[in-house]
């Protein structure tokens, strides 16, 4: 059975997760380098609380990045399993959707909906029976 729609939804989903992880890592690197530049050019006594807040926030930015990386991995495994076993791929897509669903609530990305649609299609669509001679 041709599962092109599920494959496209899964690929778009894990590419969005990968992009989020890359942008998050670049953002953390820029945030950390910006704090160092800020402390070097301006008196740190004036902005000590801002520096502490930046380092505090950089710790919590890692949580969605790690979630996006795990969701990326689950989506990639789901796409790779799609041809062999669609039910297993649907399970991986649901796991990726659950893991990335908190991003939907923040309004940033909608890849959890893509994963969920691909998972539903994996479970609902029945393989077509071919007539053998």
JSON list of C-alpha atoms in Angstrom, two decimals:
[
{"chain": "A", "resi": 1, "resn": "UNK", "atom": "CA", "xyz": [0.00, 0.00, 0.00]},
{"chain": "A", "resi": 2, "resn": "UNK", "atom": "CA", "xyz": [1.20, 3.44, -0.86]},
{"chain": "A", "resi": 3, "resn": "UNK", "atom": "CA", "xyz": [1.44, 5.61, 2.29]},
{"chain": "A", "resi": 4, "resn": "UNK", "atom": "CA", "xyz": [2.65, 8.84, 0.73]},
{"chain": "A", "resi": 5, "resn": "UNK", "atom": "CA", "xyz": [0.42, 11.11, 2.82]},
{"chain": "A", "resi": 6, "resn": "UNK", "atom": "CA", "xyz": [1.59, 9.62, 6.12]},
{"chain": "A", "resi": 7, "resn": "UNK", "atom": "CA", "xyz": [5.19, 9.83, 4.96]},
{"chain": "A", "resi": 8, "resn": "UNK", "atom": "CA", "xyz": [4.86, 13.51, 3.98]},
{"chain": "A", "resi": 9, "resn": "UNK", "atom": "CA", "xyz": [3.16, 14.42, 7.27]},
{"chain": "A", "resi": 10, "resn": "UNK", "atom": "CA", "xyz": [5.85, 12.60, 9.25]},
{"chain": "A", "resi": 11, "resn": "UNK", "atom": "CA", "xyz": [8.70, 14.17, 7.29]},
{"chain": "A", "resi": 12, "resn": "UNK", "atom": "CA", "xyz": [7.29, 17.69, 7.68]},
{"chain": "A", "resi": 13, "resn": "UNK", "atom": "CA", "xyz": [6.76, 17.03, 11.40]},
{"chain": "A", "resi": 14, "resn": "UNK", "atom": "CA", "xyz": [10.27, 15.83, 12.14]},
{"chain": "A", "resi": 15, "resn": "UNK", "atom": "CA", "xyz": [11.80, 18.57, 9.99]},
{"chain": "A", "resi": 16, "resn": "UNK", "atom": "CA", "xyz": [9.90, 21.14, 12.07]},
{"chain": "A", "resi": 17, "resn": "UNK", "atom": "CA", "xyz": [11.19, 19.51, 15.26]},
{"chain": "A", "resi": 18, "resn": "UNK", "atom": "CA", "xyz": [14.74, 19.52, 13.90]},
{"chain": "A", "resi": 19, "resn": "UNK", "atom": "CA", "xyz": [14.47, 23.18, 12.94]},
{"chain": "A", "resi": 20, "resn": "UNK", "atom": "CA", "xyz": [13.16, 24.05, 16.41]},
{"chain": "A", "resi": 21, "resn": "UNK", "atom": "CA", "xyz": [16.07, 22.22, 18.04]},
{"chain": "A", "resi": 22, "resn": "UNK", "atom": "CA", "xyz": [18.63, 23.94, 15.81]},
{"chain": "A", "resi": 23, "resn": "UNK", "atom": "CA", "xyz": [17.12, 27.40, 16.36]},
{"chain": "A", "resi": 24, "resn": "UNK", "atom": "CA", "xyz": [16.99, 26.76, 20.10]},
{"chain": "A", "resi": 25, "resn": "UNK", "atom": "CA", "xyz": [20.63, 25.73, 20.27]},
{"chain": "A", "resi": 26, "resn": "UNK", "atom": "CA", "xyz": [21.68, 28.76, 18.21]},
{"chain": "A", "resi": 27, "resn": "UNK", "atom": "CA", "xyz": [19.52, 30.97, 20.45]},
{"chain": "A", "resi": 28, "resn": "UNK", "atom": "CA", "xyz": [21.16, 29.63, 23.59]},
{"chain": "A", "resi": 29, "resn": "UNK", "atom": "CA", "xyz": [24.61, 30.16, 22.11]},
{"chain": "A", "resi": 30, "resn": "UNK", "atom": "CA", "xyz": [23.71, 33.73, 21.15]},
{"chain": "A", "resi": 31, "resn": "UNK", "atom": "CA", "xyz": [22.16, 34.37, 24.56]},
{"chain": "A", "resi": 32, "resn": "UNK", "atom": "CA", "xyz": [25.21, 33.11, 26.39]},
{"chain": "A", "resi": 33, "resn": "UNK", "atom": "CA", "xyz": [27.63, 35.03, 24.19]},
{"chain": "A", "resi": 34, "resn": "UNK", "atom": "CA", "xyz": [25.47, 38.18, 24.47]},
{"chain": "A", "resi": 35, "resn": "UNK", "atom": "CA", "xyz": [25.59, 38.01, 28.25]},
{"chain": "A", "resi": 36, "resn": "UNK", "atom": "CA", "xyz": [29.37, 37.76, 28.16]},
{"chain": "A", "resi": 37, "resn": "UNK", "atom": "CA", "xyz": [29.56, 40.75, 25.83]},
{"chain": "A", "resi": 38, "resn": "UNK", "atom": "CA", "xyz": [27.18, 42.70, 28.04]},
{"chain": "A", "resi": 39, "resn": "UNK", "atom": "CA", "xyz": [29.24, 42.05, 31.15]},
{"chain": "A", "resi": 40, "resn": "UNK", "atom": "CA", "xyz": [32.47, 43.04, 29.38]},
{"chain": "A", "resi": 41, "resn": "UNK", "atom": "CA", "xyz": [31.28, 46.36, 28.01]},
{"chain": "A", "resi": 42, "resn": "UNK", "atom": "CA", "xyz": [29.05, 47.61, 30.84]},
{"chain": "A", "resi": 43, "resn": "UNK", "atom": "CA", "xyz": [29.55, 47.58, 34.56]},
{"chain": "A", "resi": 44, "resn": "UNK", "atom": "CA", "xyz": [28.24, 44.20, 35.76]},
{"chain": "A", "resi": 45, "resn": "UNK", "atom": "CA", "xyz": [27.06, 45.74, 39.01]},
{"chain": "A", "resi": 46, "resn": "UNK", "atom": "CA", "xyz": [24.36, 47.61, 37.08]},
{"chain": "A", "resi": 47, "resn": "UNK", "atom": "CA", "xyz": [23.03, 44.55, 35.27]},
{"chain": "A", "resi": 48, "resn": "UNK", "atom": "CA", "xyz": [23.83, 41.73, 37.69]},
{"chain": "A", "resi": 49, "resn": "UNK", "atom": "CA", "xyz": [20.19, 40.70, 37.96]},
{"chain": "A", "resi": 50, "resn": "UNK", "atom": "CA", "xyz": [19.79, 40.69, 34.17]},
{"chain": "A", "resi": 51, "resn": "UNK", "atom": "CA", "xyz": [22.81, 38.44, 33.83]},
{"chain": "A", "resi": 52, "resn": "UNK", "atom": "CA", "xyz": [21.44, 36.06, 36.45]},
{"chain": "A", "resi": 53, "resn": "UNK", "atom": "CA", "xyz": [18.07, 36.02, 34.71]},
{"chain": "A", "resi": 54, "resn": "UNK", "atom": "CA", "xyz": [19.69, 35.20, 31.37]},
{"chain": "A", "resi": 55, "resn": "UNK", "atom": "CA", "xyz": [21.62, 32.26, 32.77]},
{"chain": "A", "resi": 56, "resn": "UNK", "atom": "CA", "xyz": [18.50, 31.08, 34.60]},
{"chain": "A", "resi": 57, "resn": "UNK", "atom": "CA", "xyz": [16.42, 31.21, 31.42]},
{"chain": "A", "resi": 58, "resn": "UNK", "atom": "CA", "xyz": [19.09, 29.42, 29.39]},
{"chain": "A", "resi": 59, "resn": "UNK", "atom": "CA", "xyz": [18.68, 26.41, 31.67]},
{"chain": "A", "resi": 60, "resn": "UNK", "atom": "CA", "xyz": [14.94, 26.25, 30.98]},
{"chain": "A", "resi": 61, "resn": "UNK", "atom": "CA", "xyz": [15.39, 26.71, 27.24]},
{"chain": "A", "resi": 62, "resn": "UNK", "atom": "CA", "xyz": [17.14, 23.32, 27.13]},
{"chain": "A", "resi": 63, "resn": "UNK", "atom": "CA", "xyz": [13.92, 21.54, 28.13]},
{"chain": "A", "resi": 64, "resn": "UNK", "atom": "CA", "xyz": [12.04, 22.22, 24.85]},
{"chain": "A", "resi": 65, "resn": "UNK", "atom": "CA", "xyz": [15.21, 21.60, 22.85]},
{"chain": "A", "resi": 66, "resn": "UNK", "atom": "CA", "xyz": [15.63, 18.15, 24.37]},
{"chain": "A", "resi": 67, "resn": "UNK", "atom": "CA", "xyz": [11.91, 17.49, 23.84]},
{"chain": "A", "resi": 68, "resn": "UNK", "atom": "CA", "xyz": [12.21, 18.56, 20.19]},
{"chain": "A", "resi": 69, "resn": "UNK", "atom": "CA", "xyz": [15.22, 16.28, 19.68]},
{"chain": "A", "resi": 70, "resn": "UNK", "atom": "CA", "xyz": [13.40, 13.29, 21.17]},
{"chain": "A", "resi": 71, "resn": "UNK", "atom": "CA", "xyz": [10.29, 14.09, 19.14]},
{"chain": "A", "resi": 72, "resn": "UNK", "atom": "CA", "xyz": [12.48, 14.42, 16.03]},
{"chain": "A", "resi": 73, "resn": "UNK", "atom": "CA", "xyz": [13.93, 10.97, 16.69]},
{"chain": "A", "resi": 74, "resn": "UNK", "atom": "CA", "xyz": [10.51, 9.39, 17.26]},
{"chain": "A", "resi": 75, "resn": "UNK", "atom": "CA", "xyz": [9.13, 10.99, 14.08]},
{"chain": "A", "resi": 76, "resn": "UNK", "atom": "CA", "xyz": [12.12, 9.80, 12.06]},
{"chain": "A", "resi": 77, "resn": "UNK", "atom": "CA", "xyz": [11.74, 6.26, 13.37]},
{"chain": "A", "resi": 78, "resn": "UNK", "atom": "CA", "xyz": [8.02, 6.42, 12.56]},
{"chain": "A", "resi": 79, "resn": "UNK", "atom": "CA", "xyz": [8.73, 7.42, 8.97]},
{"chain": "A", "resi": 80, "resn": "UNK", "atom": "CA", "xyz": [11.32, 4.67, 8.60]},
{"chain": "A", "resi": 81, "resn": "UNK", "atom": "CA", "xyz": [8.93, 2.05, 10.06]},
{"chain": "A", "resi": 82, "resn": "UNK", "atom": "CA", "xyz": [6.02, 3.14, 7.86]},
{"chain": "A", "resi": 83, "resn": "UNK", "atom": "CA", "xyz": [6.73, 0.77, 4.98]},
{"chain": "A", "resi": 84, "resn": "UNK", "atom": "CA", "xyz": [7.34, -2.32, 7.12]},
{"chain": "A", "resi": 85, "resn": "UNK", "atom": "CA", "xyz": [4.79, -1.96, 9.89]},
{"chain": "A", "resi": 86, "resn": "UNK", "atom": "CA", "xyz": [2.29, 0.93, 9.78]},
{"chain": "A", "resi": 87, "resn": "UNK", "atom": "CA", "xyz": [0.86, 0.15, 13.25]},
{"chain": "A", "resi": 88, "resn": "UNK", "atom": "CA", "xyz": [4.29, 0.52, 14.85]},
{"chain": "A", "resi": 89, "resn": "UNK", "atom": "CA", "xyz": [4.88, 3.71, 12.88]},
{"chain": "A", "resi": 90, "resn": "UNK", "atom": "CA", "xyz": [1.53, 5.01, 14.16]},
{"chain": "A", "resi": 91, "resn": "UNK", "atom": "CA", "xyz": [2.68, 4.32, 17.72]},
{"chain": "A", "resi": 92, "resn": "UNK", "atom": "CA", "xyz": [5.87, 6.28, 17.15]},
{"chain": "A", "resi": 93, "resn": "UNK", "atom": "CA", "xyz": [3.89, 9.13, 15.60]},
{"chain": "A", "resi": 94, "resn": "UNK", "atom": "CA", "xyz": [1.57, 9.24, 18.63]},
{"chain": "A", "resi": 95, "resn": "UNK", "atom": "CA", "xyz": [4.55, 9.28, 21.00]},
{"chain": "A", "resi": 96, "resn": "UNK", "atom": "CA", "xyz": [6.09, 12.14, 19.01]},
{"chain": "A", "resi": 97, "resn": "UNK", "atom": "CA", "xyz": [2.75, 14.00, 19.01]},
{"chain": "A", "resi": 98, "resn": "UNK", "atom": "CA", "xyz": [2.37, 13.67, 22.77]},
{"chain": "A", "resi": 99, "resn": "UNK", "atom": "CA", "xyz": [5.93, 14.82, 23.37]},
{"chain": "A", "resi": 100, "resn": "UNK", "atom": "CA", "xyz": [5.63, 17.85, 21.10]},
{"chain": "A", "resi": 101, "resn": "UNK", "atom": "CA", "xyz": [2.04, 18.75, 22.01]},
{"chain": "A", "resi": 102, "resn": "UNK", "atom": "CA", "xyz": [3.04, 21.37, 24.57]},
{"chain": "A", "resi": 103, "resn": "UNK", "atom": "CA", "xyz": [4.47, 23.44, 21.69]},
{"chain": "A", "resi": 104, "resn": "UNK", "atom": "CA", "xyz": [0.99, 23.57, 20.18]},
{"chain": "A", "resi": 105, "resn": "UNK", "atom": "CA", "xyz": [-0.34, 25.20, 23.34]},
{"chain": "A", "resi": 106, "resn": "UNK", "atom": "CA", "xyz": [2.25, 27.94, 23.10]},
{"chain": "A", "resi": 107, "resn": "UNK", "atom": "CA", "xyz": [1.25, 28.66, 19.50]},
{"chain": "A", "resi": 108, "resn": "UNK", "atom": "CA", "xyz": [4.74, 28.17, 18.12]},
{"chain": "A", "resi": 109, "resn": "UNK", "atom": "CA", "xyz": [4.47, 25.10, 15.94]},
{"chain": "A", "resi": 110, "resn": "UNK", "atom": "CA", "xyz": [1.82, 22.62, 14.92]},
{"chain": "A", "resi": 111, "resn": "UNK", "atom": "CA", "xyz": [3.90, 19.52, 14.23]},
{"chain": "A", "resi": 112, "resn": "UNK", "atom": "CA", "xyz": [2.01, 17.60, 16.90]},
{"chain": "A", "resi": 113, "resn": "UNK", "atom": "CA", "xyz": [-1.11, 17.87, 14.73]},
{"chain": "A", "resi": 114, "resn": "UNK", "atom": "CA", "xyz": [0.84, 16.54, 11.77]},
{"chain": "A", "resi": 115, "resn": "UNK", "atom": "CA", "xyz": [2.11, 13.58, 13.79]},
{"chain": "A", "resi": 116, "resn": "UNK", "atom": "CA", "xyz": [-1.38, 12.91, 15.10]},
{"chain": "A", "resi": 117, "resn": "UNK", "atom": "CA", "xyz": [-2.92, 12.98, 11.62]},
{"chain": "A", "resi": 118, "resn": "UNK", "atom": "CA", "xyz": [-0.24, 10.59, 10.34]},
{"chain": "A", "resi": 119, "resn": "UNK", "atom": "CA", "xyz": [-0.81, 8.26, 13.30]},
{"chain": "A", "resi": 120, "resn": "UNK", "atom": "CA", "xyz": [-4.58, 8.19, 12.79]},
{"chain": "A", "resi": 121, "resn": "UNK", "atom": "CA", "xyz": [-4.09, 7.43, 9.11]},
{"chain": "A", "resi": 122, "resn": "UNK", "atom": "CA", "xyz": [-1.66, 4.63, 9.98]},
{"chain": "A", "resi": 123, "resn": "UNK", "atom": "CA", "xyz": [-4.22, 2.99, 12.26]},
{"chain": "A", "resi": 124, "resn": "UNK", "atom": "CA", "xyz": [-7.35, 3.59, 10.16]},
{"chain": "A", "resi": 125, "resn": "UNK", "atom": "CA", "xyz": [-6.25, 2.84, 6.60]},
{"chain": "A", "resi": 126, "resn": "UNK", "atom": "CA", "xyz": [-6.43, -0.83, 5.73]},
{"chain": "A", "resi": 127, "resn": "UNK", "atom": "CA", "xyz": [-4.03, -2.35, 3.22]},
{"chain": "A", "resi": 128, "resn": "UNK", "atom": "CA", "xyz": [-5.53, -2.93, -0.18]},
{"chain": "A", "resi": 129, "resn": "UNK", "atom": "CA", "xyz": [-5.89, -6.54, -1.23]},
{"chain": "A", "resi": 130, "resn": "UNK", "atom": "CA", "xyz": [-4.42, -7.40, -4.58]},
{"chain": "A", "resi": 131, "resn": "UNK", "atom": "CA", "xyz": [-5.91, -10.07, -6.77]},
{"chain": "A", "resi": 132, "resn": "UNK", "atom": "CA", "xyz": [-3.36, -12.72, -7.52]},
{"chain": "A", "resi": 133, "resn": "UNK", "atom": "CA", "xyz": [-3.67, -14.90, -10.60]}
]
